[in-house]
Tab-separated table of C-alpha atoms in Angstrom:
chain	number	residue	atom	x	y	z
A	320	UNK	CA	22.363	31.576	-18.503
A	321	UNK	CA	21.683	28.058	-17.391
A	322	UNK	CA	20.390	27.489	-13.924
A	323	UNK	CA	21.251	24.478	-11.809
A	324	UNK	CA	17.963	22.746	-11.328
A	325	UNK	CA	16.976	21.152	-8.077
A	326	UNK	CA	14.155	19.296	-6.489
A	327	UNK	CA	13.049	19.942	-2.952
A	328	UNK	CA	11.703	16.986	-1.011
A	329	UNK	CA	9.486	17.741	1.951
A	330	UNK	CA	9.679	14.763	4.264
A	331	UNK	CA	7.890	13.835	7.456
A	332	UNK	CA	9.170	11.441	10.079
A	333	UNK	CA	6.470	9.130	11.391
A	334	UNK	CA	6.910	6.987	14.459
A	335	UNK	CA	4.723	3.884	14.299
A	336	UNK	CA	6.023	2.664	17.661
A	337	UNK	CA	6.404	6.023	19.396
A	338	UNK	CA	9.586	8.044	19.467
A	339	UNK	CA	11.104	6.317	22.455
A	340	UNK	CA	10.692	9.301	24.748
A	341	UNK	CA	7.064	9.187	25.762
A	342	UNK	CA	5.637	6.107	27.342
A	343	UNK	CA	1.997	7.086	27.707
A	344	UNK	CA	1.343	7.301	23.985
A	345	UNK	CA	-2.101	5.768	24.356
A	346	UNK	CA	-3.390	9.005	25.813
A	347	UNK	CA	-2.637	10.953	22.642
A	348	UNK	CA	-5.383	11.461	20.093
A	349	UNK	CA	-5.253	9.286	17.016
A	350	UNK	CA	-4.060	12.020	14.727
A	351	UNK	CA	-0.990	12.680	16.818
A	352	UNK	CA	0.027	9.137	17.650
A	353	UNK	CA	2.421	8.836	14.748
A	354	UNK	CA	3.357	12.498	14.450
A	355	UNK	CA	5.619	12.774	17.415
A	356	UNK	CA	8.516	15.165	17.725
A	357	UNK	CA	11.869	13.840	16.584
A	358	UNK	CA	14.590	13.489	19.233
A	359	UNK	CA	16.713	16.628	19.253
A	360	UNK	CA	19.941	14.671	18.798
A	361	UNK	CA	18.849	13.975	15.239
A	362	UNK	CA	20.152	17.231	13.832
A	363	UNK	CA	20.858	18.354	10.281
A	364	UNK	CA	24.324	16.831	10.099
A	365	UNK	CA	23.057	13.468	11.258
A	366	UNK	CA	20.261	13.538	8.695
A	367	UNK	CA	22.655	14.380	5.892
A	368	UNK	CA	25.008	11.609	6.918
A	369	UNK	CA	22.138	9.132	7.193
A	370	UNK	CA	20.968	9.986	3.678
A	371	UNK	CA	24.474	9.633	2.320
A	372	UNK	CA	24.913	6.268	3.989
A	373	UNK	CA	21.624	5.011	2.611
A	374	UNK	CA	22.408	6.238	-0.895
A	375	UNK	CA	25.778	4.549	-0.610
A	376	UNK	CA	24.161	1.302	0.507
A	377	UNK	CA	21.516	1.255	-2.205
A	378	UNK	CA	23.247	2.866	-5.166
A	379	UNK	CA	26.915	2.754	-4.290
A	380	UNK	CA	29.484	5.222	-5.532
A	381	UNK	CA	27.489	5.928	-8.664
A	382	UNK	CA	24.535	7.130	-6.651
A	383	UNK	CA	26.707	9.193	-4.347
A	384	UNK	CA	28.388	10.860	-7.277
A	385	UNK	CA	25.094	11.680	-8.916
A	386	UNK	CA	23.534	13.065	-5.797
A	387	UNK	CA	26.275	14.718	-3.805
A	388	UNK	CA	26.600	17.768	-6.078
A	389	UNK	CA	23.663	19.529	-4.531
A	390	UNK	CA	22.484	17.460	-1.626
A	391	UNK	CA	21.626	19.797	1.211
A	392	UNK	CA	19.232	20.036	4.136
A	393	UNK	CA	17.405	23.316	3.696
A	394	UNK	CA	15.164	23.071	6.689
A	395	UNK	CA	15.026	20.686	9.582
A	396	UNK	CA	12.619	20.926	12.461
A	397	UNK	CA	12.699	18.267	15.130
A	398	UNK	CA	9.604	19.661	16.844
A	399	UNK	CA	7.403	19.062	13.828
A	400	UNK	CA	9.449	16.125	12.447
A	401	UNK	CA	9.769	17.830	9.098
A	402	UNK	CA	12.682	18.463	6.764
A	403	UNK	CA	13.216	19.971	3.371
A	404	UNK	CA	15.974	18.265	1.422
A	405	UNK	CA	17.474	19.664	-1.737
A	406	UNK	CA	18.704	17.270	-4.380
A	407	UNK	CA	19.552	17.428	-8.074
A	408	UNK	CA	16.506	17.414	-10.313
A	409	UNK	CA	17.635	14.537	-12.497
A	410	UNK	CA	18.324	12.188	-9.617
A	411	UNK	CA	15.902	13.067	-6.863
A	412	UNK	CA	14.503	9.552	-7.092
A	413	UNK	CA	17.737	8.177	-5.722
A	414	UNK	CA	17.509	10.342	-2.628
A	415	UNK	CA	13.826	9.543	-2.249
A	416	UNK	CA	14.411	5.804	-2.470
A	417	UNK	CA	17.213	6.086	0.059
A	418	UNK	CA	14.821	7.825	2.429
A	419	UNK	CA	12.189	5.164	1.837
A	420	UNK	CA	14.662	2.480	2.800
A	421	UNK	CA	15.435	4.188	6.097
A	422	UNK	CA	14.004	2.197	8.989
A	423	UNK	CA	15.815	3.660	11.972
A	424	UNK	CA	17.285	6.931	13.069
A	425	UNK	CA	21.098	6.718	13.044
A	426	UNK	CA	23.023	4.797	15.637
A	427	UNK	CA	22.921	6.378	19.080
A	428	UNK	CA	19.214	7.237	18.826
A	429	UNK	CA	18.069	4.048	17.111
A	430	UNK	CA	14.345	4.762	17.077
A	431	UNK	CA	12.255	2.991	14.412
A	432	UNK	CA	11.078	5.544	11.908
A	433	UNK	CA	9.124	5.694	8.659
A	434	UNK	CA	10.158	8.531	6.385
A	435	UNK	CA	7.364	9.783	4.198
A	436	UNK	CA	7.969	12.196	1.352
A	437	UNK	CA	4.920	14.415	1.368
A	438	UNK	CA	5.812	16.765	-1.451
A	439	UNK	CA	8.250	17.083	-4.283
A	440	UNK	CA	8.695	20.618	-5.413
A	441	UNK	CA	10.773	22.506	-7.930
A	442	UNK	CA	11.065	25.634	-5.852
A	443	UNK	CA	11.718	26.055	-2.186
A	444	UNK	CA	8.859	28.473	-1.807
A	445	UNK	CA	6.252	25.853	-2.609
A	446	UNK	CA	8.022	23.414	-0.321
A	447	UNK	CA	7.839	25.890	2.551
A	448	UNK	CA	4.208	26.612	1.900
A	449	UNK	CA	3.525	22.901	2.051
A	450	UNK	CA	5.315	22.626	5.392
A	451	UNK	CA	3.195	25.394	6.847
A	452	UNK	CA	0.001	23.957	5.428
A	453	UNK	CA	0.809	20.549	6.870
A	454	UNK	CA	1.589	21.909	10.315
A	455	UNK	CA	-1.652	23.840	10.412
A	456	UNK	CA	-3.608	20.830	9.249
A	457	UNK	CA	-2.036	18.641	11.905
A	458	UNK	CA	-2.868	21.121	14.636
A	459	UNK	CA	-6.429	21.356	13.425
A	460	UNK	CA	-6.736	17.596	13.530
A	461	UNK	CA	-5.240	17.438	17.002
A	462	UNK	CA	-7.717	20.078	18.225
A	463	UNK	CA	-10.663	18.158	16.829
A	464	UNK	CA	-9.472	14.958	18.449
A	465	UNK	CA	-8.414	16.369	21.771
A	466	UNK	CA	-7.275	19.832	22.782
A	467	UNK	CA	-3.895	18.944	24.238
A	468	UNK	CA	-1.328	21.374	25.567
A	469	UNK	CA	1.661	22.304	23.492
A	470	UNK	CA	-0.159	22.996	20.245
A	471	UNK	CA	0.652	26.675	20.349
A	472	UNK	CA	4.335	25.991	20.874
A	473	UNK	CA	4.493	23.768	17.819
A	474	UNK	CA	2.827	26.429	15.720
A	475	UNK	CA	5.186	29.086	17.047
A	476	UNK	CA	8.170	26.895	16.360
A	477	UNK	CA	7.044	26.366	12.790
A	478	UNK	CA	6.605	30.080	12.243
A	479	UNK	CA	9.969	30.880	13.806
A	480	UNK	CA	11.847	28.229	11.863
A	481	UNK	CA	10.299	29.231	8.582
A	482	UNK	CA	11.111	32.867	9.216
A	483	UNK	CA	14.671	31.881	10.025
A	484	UNK	CA	15.092	29.836	6.885
A	485	UNK	CA	13.616	32.646	4.832
A	486	UNK	CA	16.153	35.067	6.236
A	487	UNK	CA	19.019	32.697	5.733
A	488	UNK	CA	18.384	31.997	2.085
A	489	UNK	CA	16.741	34.059	-0.620
A	490	UNK	CA	13.748	32.276	-2.041
A	491	UNK	CA	12.981	31.229	-5.537
A	492	UNK	CA	10.362	33.928	-6.102
A	493	UNK	CA	12.146	35.526	-8.965
A	494	UNK	CA	14.390	33.174	-10.803
A	495	UNK	CA	17.352	35.509	-10.984
A	496	UNK	CA	18.189	35.757	-7.309
A	497	UNK	CA	18.389	32.037	-6.744
A	498	UNK	CA	21.376	29.972	-5.806
A	499	UNK	CA	24.848	31.228	-6.426
A	500	UNK	CA	25.883	28.093	-8.256
A	501	UNK	CA	24.277	29.095	-11.529
A	502	UNK	CA	26.684	29.266	-14.359
B	1439	UNK	CA	-8.088	5.575	-3.735
B	1440	UNK	CA	-4.993	3.678	-2.664
B	1441	UNK	CA	-5.002	-0.030	-1.992
B	1442	UNK	CA	-2.867	-2.303	0.124
B	1443	UNK	CA	-4.039	-5.818	-0.497
B	1444	UNK	CA	-1.721	-7.710	1.799
B	1445	UNK	CA	-1.594	-6.955	5.497
B	1446	UNK	CA	-1.023	-10.142	7.491
B	1447	UNK	CA	-3.646	-10.680	10.137
B	1448	UNK	CA	-2.334	-11.391	13.622
B	1449	UNK	CA	-3.919	-12.412	16.880
B	1450	UNK	CA	-2.076	-9.537	18.497
B	1451	UNK	CA	-4.828	-6.935	18.624
B	1452	UNK	CA	-2.677	-3.972	19.647
B	1453	UNK	CA	-0.182	-4.561	16.878
B	1454	UNK	CA	-2.935	-4.938	14.311
B	1455	UNK	CA	-4.691	-1.820	15.545
B	1456	UNK	CA	-1.494	0.153	15.213
B	1457	UNK	CA	-0.880	-1.210	11.732
B	1458	UNK	CA	-4.393	-0.349	10.588
B	1459	UNK	CA	-4.235	3.138	12.082
B	1460	UNK	CA	-0.865	3.685	10.441
B	1461	UNK	CA	-2.191	2.561	7.069
B	1462	UNK	CA	-4.941	5.135	7.416
B	1463	UNK	CA	-2.383	7.769	8.365
B	1464	UNK	CA	-0.322	6.983	5.262
B	1465	UNK	CA	-3.355	7.552	3.077
B	1466	UNK	CA	-4.550	4.087	2.113
B	1467	UNK	CA	-8.275	3.676	1.544
B	1468	UNK	CA	-8.745	-0.051	1.085
B	1469	UNK	CA	-6.819	-2.656	3.040
B	1470	UNK	CA	-7.066	-6.425	2.858
B	1471	UNK	CA	-6.251	-8.422	5.980
B	1472	UNK	CA	-4.597	-11.656	4.997
B	1473	UNK	CA	-4.944	-15.062	6.519
B	1474	UNK	CA	-2.401	-17.554	5.257
B	1475	UNK	CA	-3.103	-21.247	4.816
B	1476	UNK	CA	-0.013	-23.322	4.317
B	1477	UNK	CA	0.586	-27.012	4.534
B	1478	UNK	CA	-2.389	-29.165	5.447
B	1479	UNK	CA	-5.658	-27.257	5.153
B	1480	UNK	CA	-7.696	-27.019	8.345
B	1481	UNK	CA	-11.063	-28.757	8.437
B	1482	UNK	CA	-12.797	-25.571	9.504
B	1483	UNK	CA	-12.496	-23.068	6.694
B	1484	UNK	CA	-14.297	-20.164	8.355
B	1485	UNK	CA	-11.881	-17.266	8.532
B	1486	UNK	CA	-10.276	-16.410	11.872
B	1487	UNK	CA	-10.638	-12.755	10.924
B	1488	UNK	CA	-13.824	-11.417	12.510
B	1489	UNK	CA	-16.112	-9.272	10.369
B	1490	UNK	CA	-16.001	-6.504	12.942
B	1491	UNK	CA	-12.581	-6.025	14.418
B	1492	UNK	CA	-12.249	-5.732	18.198
B	1493	UNK	CA	-11.080	-2.116	17.993
B	1494	UNK	CA	-12.328	1.081	16.382
B	1495	UNK	CA	-11.388	1.187	12.721
B	1496	UNK	CA	-10.762	4.565	11.043
B	1497	UNK	CA	-14.014	5.559	9.354
B	1498	UNK	CA	-12.514	6.156	5.894
B	1499	UNK	CA	-10.784	2.814	5.701
B	1500	UNK	CA	-12.419	-0.148	4.005
B	1501	UNK	CA	-11.264	-3.531	5.224
B	1502	UNK	CA	-11.384	-6.692	3.163
B	1503	UNK	CA	-10.623	-10.257	4.090
B	1504	UNK	CA	-8.227	-12.244	2.014
B	1505	UNK	CA	-6.738	-15.673	2.154
B	1506	UNK	CA	-3.372	-16.689	0.772
B	1507	UNK	CA	-3.167	-20.325	-0.151
B	1508	UNK	CA	0.288	-21.844	-0.292
B	1509	UNK	CA	0.313	-24.176	-3.239
B	1510	UNK	CA	2.579	-27.084	-2.519
B	1511	UNK	CA	0.740	-29.618	-4.633
B	1512	UNK	CA	-2.585	-29.919	-6.392
B	1513	UNK	CA	-4.397	-31.459	-3.407
B	1514	UNK	CA	-5.537	-28.152	-1.923
B	1515	UNK	CA	-7.033	-26.814	-5.134
B	1516	UNK	CA	-10.506	-28.130	-4.397
B	1517	UNK	CA	-10.680	-25.747	-1.452
B	1518	UNK	CA	-10.816	-22.654	-3.599
B	1519	UNK	CA	-14.575	-22.628	-4.332
B	1520	UNK	CA	-15.291	-23.124	-0.638
B	1521	UNK	CA	-12.902	-20.402	0.371
B	1522	UNK	CA	-14.547	-18.047	-2.068
B	1523	UNK	CA	-17.634	-17.918	0.099
B	1524	UNK	CA	-15.713	-16.932	3.186
B	1525	UNK	CA	-13.236	-14.390	1.895
B	1526	UNK	CA	-13.314	-11.296	-0.271
B	1527	UNK	CA	-10.084	-12.139	-2.059
B	1528	UNK	CA	-8.187	-15.310	-2.764
B	1529	UNK	CA	-4.498	-15.295	-3.495
B	1530	UNK	CA	-2.304	-18.183	-4.471
B	1531	UNK	CA	1.324	-18.456	-3.506
B	1532	UNK	CA	2.966	-21.032	-5.739
B	1533	UNK	CA	6.004	-22.673	-4.247
B	1534	UNK	CA	7.243	-24.532	-7.283
B	1535	UNK	CA	7.447	-24.158	-11.023
B	1536	UNK	CA	4.579	-26.582	-11.578
B	1537	UNK	CA	2.167	-24.902	-9.188
B	1538	UNK	CA	3.025	-21.516	-10.627
B	1539	UNK	CA	2.208	-22.840	-14.064
B	1540	UNK	CA	-1.095	-24.169	-12.797
B	1541	UNK	CA	-1.983	-21.000	-10.908
B	1542	UNK	CA	-1.311	-18.941	-14.020
B	1543	UNK	CA	-3.196	-21.209	-16.364
B	1544	UNK	CA	-6.404	-22.296	-14.728
B	1545	UNK	CA	-6.799	-21.730	-10.995
B	1546	UNK	CA	-9.781	-19.633	-10.034
B	1547	UNK	CA	-7.904	-17.152	-7.849
B	1548	UNK	CA	-7.790	-13.362	-7.840
B	1549	UNK	CA	-4.094	-12.837	-7.253
B	1550	UNK	CA	-0.793	-14.590	-7.634
B	1551	UNK	CA	1.572	-13.689	-4.879
B	1552	UNK	CA	5.161	-14.749	-5.363
B	1553	UNK	CA	7.751	-15.345	-2.698
B	1554	UNK	CA	10.451	-12.969	-3.843
B	1555	UNK	CA	13.022	-13.739	-1.190
B	1556	UNK	CA	13.968	-16.974	-2.890
B	1557	UNK	CA	15.593	-17.559	-6.201
B	1558	UNK	CA	12.995	-18.840	-8.658
B	1559	UNK	CA	13.545	-22.362	-9.976
B	1560	UNK	CA	13.468	-21.144	-13.540
B	1561	UNK	CA	13.319	-17.769	-15.165
B	1562	UNK	CA	9.842	-16.349	-15.325
B	1563	UNK	CA	8.347	-16.665	-18.757
B	1564	UNK	CA	6.004	-14.224	-20.403
B	1565	UNK	CA	3.900	-16.979	-21.909
B	1566	UNK	CA	3.113	-18.210	-18.430
B	1567	UNK	CA	2.527	-14.937	-16.640
B	1568	UNK	CA	0.895	-13.495	-19.732
B	1569	UNK	CA	-1.911	-16.029	-19.577
B	1570	UNK	CA	-2.550	-15.109	-15.964
B	1571	UNK	CA	-2.684	-11.416	-16.774
B	1572	UNK	CA	-4.926	-12.047	-19.773
B	1573	UNK	CA	-7.319	-13.906	-17.474
B	1574	UNK	CA	-7.410	-10.934	-15.124
B	1575	UNK	CA	-5.274	-12.555	-12.459
B	1576	UNK	CA	-2.724	-9.999	-11.319
B	1577	UNK	CA	0.763	-10.535	-10.017
B	1578	UNK	CA	1.486	-9.130	-6.596
B	1579	UNK	CA	4.826	-7.740	-5.466
B	1580	UNK	CA	5.366	-7.283	-1.738
B	1581	UNK	CA	7.897	-4.625	-0.862
B	1582	UNK	CA	8.176	-4.718	2.912
B	1583	UNK	CA	10.695	-7.528	3.101
B	1584	UNK	CA	13.020	-5.589	0.841
B	1585	UNK	CA	12.854	-2.639	3.190
B	1586	UNK	CA	13.022	-4.384	6.537
B	1587	UNK	CA	15.583	-7.098	5.926
B	1588	UNK	CA	19.017	-6.338	7.286
B	1589	UNK	CA	20.632	-8.982	5.141
B	1590	UNK	CA	21.964	-7.321	1.978
B	1591	UNK	CA	21.833	-10.509	-0.068
B	1592	UNK	CA	18.111	-10.930	0.664
B	1593	UNK	CA	17.546	-7.363	-0.424
B	1594	UNK	CA	19.506	-7.998	-3.602
B	1595	UNK	CA	17.523	-11.154	-4.354
B	1596	UNK	CA	14.273	-9.324	-3.792
B	1597	UNK	CA	15.180	-6.421	-6.056
B	1598	UNK	CA	16.487	-8.688	-8.785
B	1599	UNK	CA	13.283	-10.741	-8.672
B	1600	UNK	CA	11.119	-7.649	-8.829
B	1601	UNK	CA	13.066	-6.220	-11.745
B	1602	UNK	CA	12.827	-9.543	-13.555
B	1603	UNK	CA	9.090	-9.758	-13.004
B	1604	UNK	CA	8.628	-6.234	-14.269
B	1605	UNK	CA	10.640	-7.051	-17.369
B	1606	UNK	CA	8.852	-10.337	-18.019
B	1607	UNK	CA	5.319	-9.016	-17.584
B	1608	UNK	CA	6.183	-5.928	-19.651
B	1609	UNK	CA	4.933	-3.923	-16.670
B	1610	UNK	CA	1.390	-5.143	-17.095
B	1611	UNK	CA	-0.843	-6.523	-14.374
B	1612	UNK	CA	1.507	-5.784	-11.516
B	1613	UNK	CA	0.303	-4.508	-8.202
B	1614	UNK	CA	2.194	-3.524	-5.090
B	1615	UNK	CA	1.310	-4.481	-1.562
B	1616	UNK	CA	3.193	-4.423	1.678
B	1617	UNK	CA	2.979	-7.790	3.450
B	1618	UNK	CA	4.281	-5.888	6.463
B	1619	UNK	CA	4.250	-7.800	9.716
B	1620	UNK	CA	4.580	-4.588	11.685
B	1621	UNK	CA	3.689	-0.978	11.006
B	1622	UNK	CA	7.368	-0.283	10.401
B	1623	UNK	CA	7.351	-2.101	7.076
B	1624	UNK	CA	4.616	0.074	5.605
B	1625	UNK	CA	5.336	2.909	3.216
B	1626	UNK	CA	3.156	5.657	1.844
B	1627	UNK	CA	1.664	5.146	-1.636
B	1628	UNK	CA	3.801	7.918	-3.116
B	1629	UNK	CA	6.945	6.294	-1.745
B	1630	UNK	CA	5.931	2.975	-3.267
B	1631	UNK	CA	5.334	4.658	-6.605
B	1632	UNK	CA	8.787	6.204	-6.458
B	1633	UNK	CA	10.333	2.844	-5.603
B	1634	UNK	CA	8.587	1.281	-8.562
B	1635	UNK	CA	9.987	3.950	-10.846
B	1636	UNK	CA	13.466	3.333	-9.454
B	1637	UNK	CA	12.962	-0.358	-10.159
B	1638	UNK	CA	12.179	0.472	-13.753
B	1639	UNK	CA	8.397	0.385	-13.887
B	1640	UNK	CA	7.825	4.076	-14.416
B	1641	UNK	CA	5.647	6.484	-12.493
B	1642	UNK	CA	2.431	5.886	-14.372
B	1643	UNK	CA	2.533	2.118	-14.181
B	1644	UNK	CA	3.654	2.374	-10.578
B	1645	UNK	CA	0.676	4.473	-9.735
B	1646	UNK	CA	-1.591	1.983	-11.447
B	1647	UNK	CA	0.031	-0.656	-9.252
B	1648	UNK	CA	-1.399	0.867	-6.083
B	1649	UNK	CA	-4.638	2.233	-7.504
B	1650	UNK	CA	-6.071	0.851	-10.720
B	1651	UNK	CA	-4.841	-2.726	-10.727
B	1652	UNK	CA	-5.819	-3.583	-7.126
B	1653	UNK	CA	-9.157	-1.884	-7.662
B	1654	UNK	CA	-9.688	-4.148	-10.649
B	1655	UNK	CA	-8.893	-7.179	-8.522
B	1656	UNK	CA	-11.228	-6.163	-5.715
B	1657	UNK	CA	-14.129	-5.281	-7.980
B	1658	UNK	CA	-13.692	-8.358	-10.149
B	1659	UNK	CA	-13.660	-10.565	-7.071
B	1660	UNK	CA	-16.767	-8.862	-5.727
B	1661	UNK	CA	-18.601	-9.282	-9.023
B	1662	UNK	CA	-17.619	-12.930	-9.142
B	1663	UNK	CA	-19.245	-13.511	-5.782
B	1664	UNK	CA	-22.278	-11.290	-5.826
B	1665	UNK	CA	-23.398	-10.760	-9.391
B	1666	UNK	CA	-24.963	-13.051	-11.917
B	1667	UNK	CA	-22.094	-14.688	-13.814
B	1668	UNK	CA	-19.958	-11.659	-13.261
B	1669	UNK	CA	-22.032	-9.657	-15.708
B	1670	UNK	CA	-25.270	-8.441	-14.180
B	1671	UNK	CA	-25.380	-6.966	-10.738
B	1672	UNK	CA	-28.250	-5.284	-8.944
B	1673	UNK	CA	-26.787	-2.243	-7.281
B	1674	UNK	CA	-30.002	-1.013	-5.712
B	1675	UNK	CA	-33.170	-2.969	-6.201
B	1676	UNK	CA	-35.513	-0.251	-5.030
B	1677	UNK	CA	-38.099	-0.427	-2.277
B	1678	UNK	CA	-40.505	-3.325	-2.362
B	1679	UNK	CA	-44.230	-2.693	-1.928
B	1680	UNK	CA	-45.766	-4.030	1.266
B	1681	UNK	CA	-48.276	-6.461	-0.213
B	1682	UNK	CA	-45.868	-8.496	-2.331
B	1683	UNK	CA	-43.073	-8.445	0.189
B	1684	UNK	CA	-43.510	-11.963	1.500
B	1685	UNK	CA	-43.582	-13.619	-1.892
B	1686	UNK	CA	-40.663	-11.828	-3.495
B	1687	UNK	CA	-38.442	-12.320	-0.507
B	1688	UNK	CA	-38.907	-16.049	-0.648
B	1689	UNK	CA	-38.041	-16.121	-4.310
B	1690	UNK	CA	-35.054	-13.900	-3.896
B	1691	UNK	CA	-33.616	-16.238	-1.317
B	1692	UNK	CA	-34.018	-19.199	-3.600
B	1693	UNK	CA	-32.330	-17.455	-6.447
B	1694	UNK	CA	-29.439	-16.421	-4.269
B	1695	UNK	CA	-28.750	-19.972	-3.285
B	1696	UNK	CA	-28.819	-20.989	-6.900
B	1697	UNK	CA	-26.416	-18.279	-7.830
B	1698	UNK	CA	-23.941	-19.251	-5.166
B	1699	UNK	CA	-24.064	-22.848	-6.199
B	1700	UNK	CA	-23.465	-21.828	-9.759
B	1701	UNK	CA	-20.547	-19.631	-8.926
B	1702	UNK	CA	-18.788	-22.488	-7.220
B	1703	UNK	CA	-19.134	-24.853	-10.133
B	1704	UNK	CA	-18.257	-23.119	-13.316
B	1705	UNK	CA	-19.275	-25.972	-15.543
B	1706	UNK	CA	-22.705	-26.647	-14.150
B	1707	UNK	CA	-24.903	-29.052	-16.093
B	1708	UNK	CA	-26.724	-27.764	-19.107
B	1709	UNK	CA	-30.083	-28.642	-17.679
B	1710	UNK	CA	-29.423	-26.885	-14.456
B	1711	UNK	CA	-28.225	-23.822	-16.296
B	1712	UNK	CA	-31.457	-23.704	-18.263
B	1713	UNK	CA	-33.725	-23.835	-15.279
B	1714	UNK	CA	-31.700	-21.292	-13.466
B	1715	UNK	CA	-31.954	-18.985	-16.439
B	1716	UNK	CA	-35.683	-19.274	-16.355
B	1717	UNK	CA	-35.611	-18.737	-12.660
B	1718	UNK	CA	-33.583	-15.604	-13.146
B	1719	UNK	CA	-36.004	-14.264	-15.689
B	1720	UNK	CA	-38.958	-14.997	-13.473
B	1721	UNK	CA	-37.234	-13.383	-10.609
B	1722	UNK	CA	-36.426	-10.331	-12.625
B	1723	UNK	CA	-39.988	-10.064	-13.784
B	1724	UNK	CA	-41.239	-10.296	-10.247
B	1725	UNK	CA	-38.785	-7.649	-9.167
B	1726	UNK	CA	-39.466	-5.193	-11.941
B	1727	UNK	CA	-43.175	-5.830	-11.656
B	1728	UNK	CA	-42.934	-5.121	-7.960
B	1729	UNK	CA	-40.872	-1.982	-8.256
């Protein structure tokens, strides 16, 4: 039995110029300045389309064909500006490069963004663990810098979203119960 | 340790502060702020970059000062020894085939930075770039223009130039830096490594391009300035005893001046070299005797 192999990219959205919603960004502690929540209009569908457009622009039809077989957004949280993107193992570099070349959120939002891949993982479990670890780390840093309000909500949101995604899709703990596309 | 050796310095303090903070956020450890000299050199060569920046710098980040000299003809070459005293790094940006040849062959610079948005006059040749790499002068590729430009043909030019350079240098002696005019053009080291592997350099070499190679450049440049002939360097001289303090200090000063003078003129006279050798030995004796 041959399994379809994937890579999971954990990406963060960083906003070097603020996310266009808050004006008083100087009051935030240093650790949080760039880690602002993503506008809610930037949902999963938009992200997927943005990736596809970028792949198309950089690699053309060839790239699209290579990638589109298993391109999927597994997890997307606007509150923590984090996503997990699934892509085929052999061509994850294409998706990664497309993300690197992204400079703005898609059209109506149009906020300058830097997409940073923070982890490349072979299983979704490790990717999720990384997301949780990152969120905790960020909150710790924010506390050290300045105890602002809203930390607890972010943490709760992370926990809720992760729980949701765990329910929705069986994880890669044992290799047998993985994706249904194995052949 | 990740390096970004090309961050243009601007008068705009807020923008620069944001860029520096963002570099720290992305995980860079050493950053060189670049001042560019193009056209007619100014009479005052002291860098406009202050040693202490007017805003709090992240504690982990090490900042260097670098100058990029646009080489239009050979008239500005005499500036290099003078510039060496003011800056931590010196980069040359050749604008023509001839200046590139010269920069590769015998200019005393630390880096060669190429303008990748334009089509090169001729194809790059290994014999030329190979001599530079053999001398320890690395080739710098700046990625931010490729990312930020909205013009697809500029992007194409950039990528084709980078791929050519990688092919010509056989992947050796290449380092990546941003040359980002705003924080938006910066990318995390891992993203740069991935880009390099997409461009055909491979992960390992790509990683060297943001860690090992720039470290080599920085350390080599430091040794050139501070050590004796780039070979012997006193890392920590030890405490000096009270009684001999006055005498040794005076000598040390003298020797330092000598060393600087020597560094600027590679081919110092034989006689001068001899005396300075003796001076060094004396100095060393005094130091070791003292410690």
